[in-house]
Amino acid sequence: MKTKLIAPSLLSADFGNLQRDIEMLNNSQADWLHIDVMDGRFVPNISFGFPVMKTVQQHAKKFVDVHLMILEPEKYVEEFINHGADLISVHYEACTHLHRTIHHIQSLGAKAGVVLNPSTPVLMLEDIIADVDLVLLMSVNPGFGGQKFIENTYKKIAETKDLILSNNSTALIEIDGGVNLDNASKLFEAGADVLVAGNAVFSSESPERTIELLKI
């Protein structure tokens, strides 16, 4: 069966009403909660860390998908898992010992993913694809929400799917950046399994209805 998972990004939530927004997602058709962690070093922006993760852990009833846009992610993966992360994705570009870090995450009981920036070719994953649970393709340059979708992502989805199949991998393909009602169905048709949506969900008049429409 084809996978169609929607992972709303809390980066676009109302931080003054974070519990309310998490509970809205709990009651919606959202499959995962996506947490974007930025350090101001790997990317120019700074988002949130463990205090916000603690709130997520207290209230979230969905699968928690943590995307680490940080340098030296291996230093922090255990604490994120202790704060409720079900899946942790680390950037190929930020992780010196990628194989070790992926297996460390999995040894702690979480799923492990690898992330590629828009300019990083898919072929760089050839030696790790059989080990990861997910490949996250950035469809914008990481660091800020609300950016325009990069059309080359469709080509990268096809290349990633080929790499997964040729290596007997079970990895899912996740897309993050510029996902909206105009391109969601095309992304699923191209081979994506999970779509991260931030502004498209939280800036809509009815976030719950938007989540339903993204899955169609």
Rosetta silent file (secondary structure, phi, psi, omega in degrees, C-alpha in Angstrom):
SEQUENCE: MKTKLIAPSLLSADFGNLQRDIEMLNNSQADWLHIDVMDGRFVPNISFGFPVMKTVQQHAKKFVDVHLMILEPEKYVEEFINHGADLISVHYEACTHLHRTIHHIQSLGAKAGVVLNPSTPVLMLEDIIADVDLVLLMSVNPGFGGQKFIENTYKKIAETKDLILSNNSTALIEIDGGVNLDNASKLFEAGADVLVAGNAVFSSESPERTIELLKI
SCORE:     score description
SCORE:     0.000 S_00000001
   1 L     0.000  137.212 -178.811    0.000    0.000    0.000 S_00000001
   2 L   -71.253  135.945 -178.780    1.269    3.446   -0.905 S_00000001
   3 L   -87.955  133.251  174.084    2.215    5.571    2.074 S_00000001
   4 L  -135.685   90.286 -177.788    0.749    9.062    2.396 S_00000001
   5 E  -108.540  139.425  176.402    1.824   10.603    5.671 S_00000001
   6 E  -113.431  129.802 -177.374    1.460   14.269    6.644 S_00000001
   7 E  -123.975   86.565  178.292    3.841   15.743    9.232 S_00000001
   8 E   -59.379  137.387 -177.521    2.844   19.304   10.204 S_00000001
   9 E   -91.550  122.165  179.965    5.853   21.362   11.294 S_00000001
  10 H   -68.739   -9.546  175.971    5.558   22.963   14.725 S_00000001
  11 H   -60.451  -25.623 -179.199    7.962   25.660   13.521 S_00000001
  12 H   -98.661    2.601 -179.464    4.861   27.339   12.057 S_00000001
  13 L   -74.377  170.415  175.855    2.666   26.849   15.141 S_00000001
  14 L   -86.853  108.121 -173.891    1.600   29.603   17.527 S_00000001
  15 H   -71.492  -14.368  173.648    4.191   29.437   20.297 S_00000001
  16 H   -79.257  -14.406 -179.374    1.901   31.367   22.611 S_00000001
  17 H  -136.603   47.902 -172.630   -0.609   28.534   22.269 S_00000001
  18 H   -65.422  -41.668  178.718    1.635   25.548   21.644 S_00000001
  19 H   -60.663  -42.679  178.836   -0.377   23.101   23.736 S_00000001
  20 H   -59.183  -45.258 -177.593   -3.550   24.120   21.870 S_00000001
  21 H   -68.228  -37.477  177.176   -1.889   23.588   18.489 S_00000001
  22 H   -64.326  -42.675  179.805   -0.449   20.205   19.500 S_00000001
  23 H   -66.391  -33.929  174.420   -3.858   19.065   20.723 S_00000001
  24 H   -60.957  -44.023  178.894   -5.380   20.239   17.425 S_00000001
  25 H   -66.191  -37.000  176.551   -2.875   18.029   15.580 S_00000001
  26 H   -57.198  -36.285 -175.610   -3.641   15.131   17.948 S_00000001
  27 L   -93.014    0.875 -178.725   -7.287   15.368   16.904 S_00000001
  28 L   -97.747 -175.750  175.742   -6.560   15.832   13.197 S_00000001
  29 L   -87.880   10.583  174.944   -5.601   13.388   10.453 S_00000001
  30 L   -59.304  142.611 -179.123   -1.937   14.364   10.832 S_00000001
  31 L   -95.580  -42.875 -178.811    0.293   11.296   11.062 S_00000001
  32 E  -126.125  161.408  166.375    3.473   12.766   12.536 S_00000001
  33 E  -108.464  124.954 -176.737    4.551   15.934   14.361 S_00000001
  34 E  -100.561  127.918 -177.328    7.638   17.449   12.736 S_00000001
  35 E  -116.828  114.791  178.866   10.119   19.302   14.950 S_00000001
  36 E   -95.151  114.996 -179.279   12.726   21.528   13.266 S_00000001
  37 E  -107.844  119.939 -176.887   15.734   22.119   15.507 S_00000001
  38 E  -123.974  142.336 -172.181   18.156   24.858   14.355 S_00000001
  39 E  -109.324   -2.322 -176.992   21.378   25.958   16.033 S_00000001
  40 L    74.447    6.170  179.871   22.285   29.240   14.307 S_00000001
  41 L  -120.584  -57.794  175.757   25.499   27.595   13.081 S_00000001
  42 L   -68.127  -37.152  173.941   24.603   24.920   10.527 S_00000001
  43 L  -125.073  157.273 -173.687   21.709   27.150    9.455 S_00000001
  44 L   -73.931  -11.964 -177.253   21.396   30.918   10.010 S_00000001
  45 L  -101.517  163.063  172.997   18.289   30.676   12.166 S_00000001
  46 E  -122.118  130.467  178.624   17.757   29.438   15.738 S_00000001
  47 L  -111.163 -110.669 -174.529   14.585   27.594   16.634 S_00000001
  48 L  -133.932  164.928 -177.361   13.924   25.557   19.753 S_00000001
  49 L  -131.258 -135.749 -169.420   15.492   22.900   21.903 S_00000001
  50 H   -68.765  -33.934  176.629   14.715   20.789   24.935 S_00000001
  51 H   -59.365  -41.853  177.735   12.246   23.091   26.779 S_00000001
  52 H   -70.419  -38.935  177.184    9.921   23.000   23.764 S_00000001
  53 H   -58.906  -34.977  179.191   10.561   19.264   23.313 S_00000001
  54 H   -63.851  -40.998  176.740    9.406   18.774   26.899 S_00000001
  55 H   -64.266  -43.317  177.708    6.082   20.452   26.054 S_00000001
  56 H   -59.716  -45.827 -178.660    5.752   18.302   22.941 S_00000001
  57 H   -60.877  -36.150 -178.133    6.492   15.184   24.973 S_00000001
  58 H   -70.780  -31.635 -169.425    3.819   16.097   27.531 S_00000001
  59 H  -116.434  -23.620 -175.201    1.034   16.678   25.021 S_00000001
  60 L   -72.555  136.672  175.542    1.766   14.942   21.699 S_00000001
  61 L  -113.804    2.683 -179.691   -0.051   11.703   20.954 S_00000001
  62 L  -105.469  169.766  175.147    1.393   11.296   17.461 S_00000001
  63 E   -60.536  129.328 -175.471    4.734   10.026   16.159 S_00000001
  64 E  -103.071  115.999 -173.397    7.404   12.693   16.839 S_00000001
  65 E  -107.512  107.852 -175.183    9.715   13.348   13.881 S_00000001
  66 E  -104.648  124.186 -179.558   12.771   15.440   14.852 S_00000001
  67 E  -108.547  108.441 -177.528   14.875   17.115   12.146 S_00000001
  68 E   -90.147  104.275  173.381   18.244   18.260   13.504 S_00000001
  69 E   -97.005   64.505 -173.605   19.609   21.185   11.474 S_00000001
  70 L  -140.163  154.565  171.787   22.616   21.411   13.751 S_00000001
  71 L   -77.386  152.558  179.308   26.339   20.769   13.761 S_00000001
  72 L    49.327   52.545 -177.308   27.626   17.781   15.752 S_00000001
  73 H   -62.087  -24.884 -178.057   24.161   16.220   16.105 S_00000001
  74 H   -59.674  -22.754  179.794   25.669   13.106   17.638 S_00000001
  75 H   -71.790  -19.193 -169.198   26.152   15.051   20.895 S_00000001
  76 L  -120.742   -6.616 -172.592   22.411   15.564   21.317 S_00000001
  77 H   -62.704  -38.768 -177.762   20.563   12.589   19.842 S_00000001
  78 H   -63.808  -40.815 -179.453   20.253   10.708   23.127 S_00000001
  79 H   -68.418  -35.987  176.341   18.700   13.684   24.909 S_00000001
  80 H   -65.536  -38.264  176.300   16.217   14.230   22.090 S_00000001
  81 H   -65.266  -39.527  176.730   15.188   10.582   22.326 S_00000001
  82 H   -64.709  -23.022  177.758   14.834   11.002   26.091 S_00000001
  83 L   -97.155   18.284  168.524   12.533   13.944   25.315 S_00000001
  84 L   103.203    5.435  179.671   10.214   11.833   23.178 S_00000001
  85 L   -68.091  127.969  175.050   11.702   11.736   19.664 S_00000001
  86 L   -91.898  -27.571  177.772   10.517    8.664   17.746 S_00000001
  87 E  -141.178  135.332  175.820   12.643    9.465   14.688 S_00000001
  88 E  -123.644  126.829  176.331   15.740   11.652   14.413 S_00000001
  89 E  -111.010  133.904  179.911   17.085   12.842   11.075 S_00000001
  90 E  -119.385  150.950 -177.538   20.584   14.295   10.762 S_00000001
  91 E   -78.900  132.784  171.542   22.107   16.160    7.845 S_00000001
  92 H   -52.114  -40.297 -174.621   24.602   14.410    5.602 S_00000001
  93 H   -74.179  -15.149 -174.152   26.400   17.786    5.393 S_00000001
  94 H  -111.644   -3.243 -170.058   26.662   18.190    9.199 S_00000001
  95 L  -117.457  104.529 -176.614   27.557   14.684   10.320 S_00000001
  96 L   -64.838  -41.599 -178.146   31.203   13.659   10.067 S_00000001
  97 L  -114.047   72.120 -171.113   30.606   10.067   11.205 S_00000001
  98 H   -63.106  -47.126 -178.393   27.210    9.453    9.616 S_00000001
  99 H   -58.409  -46.235  179.792   27.188    5.645    9.791 S_00000001
 100 H   -61.724  -43.305 -177.583   28.091    5.682   13.488 S_00000001
 101 H   -67.143  -42.224  178.032   25.470    8.318   14.291 S_00000001
 102 H   -58.932  -46.277 -178.316   22.690    6.495   12.409 S_00000001
 103 H   -71.694  -29.523  176.015   23.397    3.263   14.270 S_00000001
 104 H   -66.048  -44.465  177.574   23.675    5.082   17.597 S_00000001
 105 H   -58.582  -46.564 -178.393   20.197    6.555   17.127 S_00000001
 106 H   -67.090  -34.114  178.691   18.798    3.128   16.264 S_00000001
 107 H   -66.537  -21.999  179.003   20.569    1.489   19.214 S_00000001
 108 L   -89.580    2.798  173.584   18.696    3.902   21.503 S_00000001
 109 L    96.800    5.462  179.216   15.358    2.658   20.166 S_00000001
 110 L  -105.911  164.021  170.335   14.474    5.414   17.687 S_00000001
 111 E   -78.938  154.628 -177.005   14.245    5.462   13.903 S_00000001
 112 E  -128.356  133.872  177.960   17.084    7.215   12.077 S_00000001
 113 E  -126.198  160.998  176.107   16.986    9.377    8.973 S_00000001
 114 E  -121.627  141.420 -175.810   19.485   11.234    6.817 S_00000001
 115 E  -114.181  140.252  174.823   18.805   14.665    5.299 S_00000001
 116 E  -117.139  130.728  170.781   20.090   16.134    2.036 S_00000001
 117 L   -67.951  162.006 -177.414   20.260   19.840    1.269 S_00000001
 118 L   -56.155  -31.421 -175.912   18.983   20.860   -2.204 S_00000001
 119 L   -91.332   -1.934 -179.156   22.510   21.005   -3.663 S_00000001
 120 L   -90.743  123.206 -177.324   23.679   17.625   -2.284 S_00000001
 121 L   -70.182  147.103 -178.844   23.378   14.799   -4.842 S_00000001
 122 H   -61.065  -32.222 -177.070   21.424   11.674   -3.951 S_00000001
 123 H   -59.983  -17.048  178.026   24.351    9.429   -4.932 S_00000001
 124 H   -66.152  -15.047 -178.052   26.117   10.524   -1.728 S_00000001
 125 H   -92.353    2.185 -172.963   23.756    8.176    0.131 S_00000001
 126 L   -55.054  -38.111 -175.752   24.851    5.024   -1.686 S_00000001
 127 L   -88.575   -1.043 -178.404   26.873    3.691    1.260 S_00000001
 128 L  -124.161  -12.159 -171.154   24.260    4.485    3.930 S_00000001
 129 L   -59.030  -33.423 -178.570   20.889    3.909    2.214 S_00000001
 130 L   -73.704  -13.686 -175.464   20.562    0.311    3.443 S_00000001
 131 L   -98.978  -20.761 -172.065   21.005    1.459    7.056 S_00000001
 132 L   -92.975  155.994  177.524   18.563    4.363    7.322 S_00000001
 133 L   -92.496  -16.844 -174.912   14.830    4.323    8.022 S_00000001
 134 E  -157.436  145.488  169.072   14.151    7.556    6.140 S_00000001
 135 E  -116.719  121.818  177.822   15.642    9.957    3.614 S_00000001
 136 E  -102.881  115.703  178.011   14.559   13.571    4.058 S_00000001
 137 E   -97.164  119.968  175.734   14.981   15.673    0.930 S_00000001
 138 E   -74.789  124.029  178.685   15.044   19.415    1.567 S_00000001
 139 L  -103.607    9.739  165.812   12.927   21.126   -1.076 S_00000001
 140 L  -142.176  169.748  173.550   14.037   24.556    0.149 S_00000001
 141 L   -76.242  130.111 -171.010   17.328   25.721    1.629 S_00000001
 142 L   -68.131  148.872  173.354   17.148   24.894    5.338 S_00000001
 143 L   133.267  -25.200 -178.470   16.854   27.501    8.035 S_00000001
 144 L  -143.230  147.689  174.806   13.615   29.383    7.486 S_00000001
 145 L   -83.995  167.282  172.370    9.954   28.567    6.918 S_00000001
 146 L    78.824   15.845 -179.049    7.811   29.899    4.098 S_00000001
 147 L   -84.655  162.427  179.491   10.287   29.486    1.224 S_00000001
 148 L   -76.806  137.923  179.869    9.423   28.671   -2.383 S_00000001
 149 L   -62.573  136.059  178.133    9.527   25.006   -3.391 S_00000001
 150 L   -91.749  117.435 -171.678   12.536   23.937   -5.491 S_00000001
 151 L   -64.458  -25.487  179.666   11.258   22.092   -8.584 S_00000001
 152 L   -62.620  -11.808 -179.939   14.376   19.895   -8.928 S_00000001
 153 H   -57.615  -36.101 -178.789   13.030   17.979   -5.916 S_00000001
 154 H   -60.532  -40.731  177.704   10.927   15.776   -8.216 S_00000001
 155 H   -63.947  -40.598 -179.031   14.079   14.543   -9.954 S_00000001
 156 H   -69.129  -32.426  175.514   15.710   13.848   -6.597 S_00000001
 157 H   -61.498  -46.330 -179.585   12.687   11.853   -5.431 S_00000001
 158 H   -61.663  -42.733  179.489   13.018    9.599   -8.480 S_00000001
 159 H   -65.117  -39.624  179.370   16.756    9.174   -7.895 S_00000001
 160 H   -66.519  -42.611  178.665   16.198    8.388   -4.213 S_00000001
 161 H   -61.198  -41.699  177.330   13.502    5.832   -5.023 S_00000001
 162 H   -61.866  -42.662 -179.655   15.846    4.119   -7.489 S_00000001
 163 H   -64.830  -41.577  178.471   18.623    4.031   -4.883 S_00000001
 164 H   -61.567  -48.943 -176.738   16.271    2.572   -2.257 S_00000001
 165 H   -66.410  -39.435 -176.880   14.996   -0.156   -4.574 S_00000001
 166 H   -72.386  -15.730  178.922   18.411   -1.104   -5.926 S_00000001
 167 L  -111.486   12.666 -179.148   19.735   -1.584   -2.385 S_00000001
 168 L    52.875   35.792  178.349   16.693   -3.417   -0.980 S_00000001
 169 L   -83.354  153.032  176.027   16.242   -0.573    1.495 S_00000001
 170 L  -107.119   14.340 -175.733   12.972    0.011    3.342 S_00000001
 171 L   -63.087  140.099  171.355   13.620    3.742    3.826 S_00000001
 172 E   -85.380  157.946  176.087   10.747    6.178    3.468 S_00000001
 173 E  -110.478  123.267 -179.726   11.153    9.404    1.487 S_00000001
 174 E  -115.247  142.150  179.971   10.187   12.619    3.270 S_00000001
 175 E  -118.867  132.305 -176.702    9.934   16.074    1.668 S_00000001
 176 E  -133.723  116.102  173.711   10.399   19.276    3.670 S_00000001
 177 L   126.087  116.865  175.618    9.919   22.808    2.354 S_00000001
 178 L    71.077   16.368  178.854    7.302   24.624    0.310 S_00000001
 179 L   -75.881  133.047  179.872    4.789   21.778    0.488 S_00000001
 180 L  -151.769 -174.436 -177.757    1.221   22.978   -0.105 S_00000001
 181 L   -67.777  -19.308 -178.910   -2.132   21.977   -1.598 S_00000001
 182 L   -79.326  -29.000 -175.027   -0.847   22.701   -5.100 S_00000001
 183 L  -118.239   -5.501 -174.887    2.034   20.217   -5.065 S_00000001
 184 H   -58.943  -48.679 -177.676    1.208   17.598   -2.399 S_00000001
 185 H   -65.090  -36.175  177.380   -0.492   15.117   -4.724 S_00000001
 186 H   -64.398  -38.005  179.890    2.300   15.493   -7.307 S_00000001
 187 H   -67.658  -42.005  176.305    4.906   14.757   -4.623 S_00000001
 188 H   -63.398  -43.093  179.326    3.084   11.622   -3.510 S_00000001
 189 H   -63.007  -32.070 -179.416    2.734   10.514   -7.145 S_00000001
 190 H   -74.018  -16.248  177.573    6.464   11.089   -7.670 S_00000001
 191 L   125.250    1.468  177.135    7.265    8.657   -4.861 S_00000001
 192 L   -70.121  147.776  178.255    7.294   10.648   -1.626 S_00000001
 193 L  -107.181  -32.366 -175.002    5.944    8.882    1.474 S_00000001
 194 E  -132.570  132.424  176.781    5.906   11.729    4.020 S_00000001
 195 E  -117.922  127.478  173.920    5.243   15.435    3.475 S_00000001
 196 E   -89.627  129.678  179.345    6.218   18.108    5.988 S_00000001
 197 E  -134.540  124.261  179.984    3.841   21.075    5.908 S_00000001
 198 L  -109.380  -81.221 -179.144    4.199   24.176    8.039 S_00000001
 199 H   -58.534  -37.424 -178.216    2.728   27.394    6.706 S_00000001
 200 H   -58.283  -33.817  179.927    0.282   25.506    4.503 S_00000001
 201 H   -85.809  -56.165 -167.702   -1.322   24.032    7.632 S_00000001
 202 H   -78.909  -16.982  177.031   -0.987   26.673   10.321 S_00000001
 203 L   -96.009    0.893 -179.501   -1.749   29.733    8.187 S_00000001
 204 L   -83.916  159.824  179.620   -4.919   28.202    6.756 S_00000001
 205 L   -67.216  -32.541  178.900   -8.403   29.023    8.031 S_00000001
 206 L  -132.666   89.792 -179.090   -8.984   25.377    8.900 S_00000001
 207 H   -55.264  -39.847 -178.910   -5.719   23.515    9.646 S_00000001
 208 H   -63.036  -43.111  178.867   -7.566   20.230   10.183 S_00000001
 209 H   -66.201  -39.526  178.230   -9.289   20.463    6.790 S_00000001
 210 H   -61.271  -40.704  177.358   -6.007   21.411    5.103 S_00000001
 211 H   -61.195  -42.730  177.139   -4.341   18.308    6.553 S_00000001
 212 H   -59.655  -44.539 -177.160   -7.185   16.185    5.129 S_00000001
 213 H   -68.444  -32.775  179.204   -6.781   17.782    1.697 S_00000001
 214 H   -65.046  -25.602 -177.500   -2.996   17.286    1.692 S_00000001
 215 L   -84.884  -11.937 -176.512   -3.547   13.531    1.996 S_00000001
 216 L   -75.727    0.000    0.000   -5.844   13.287   -1.023 S_00000001
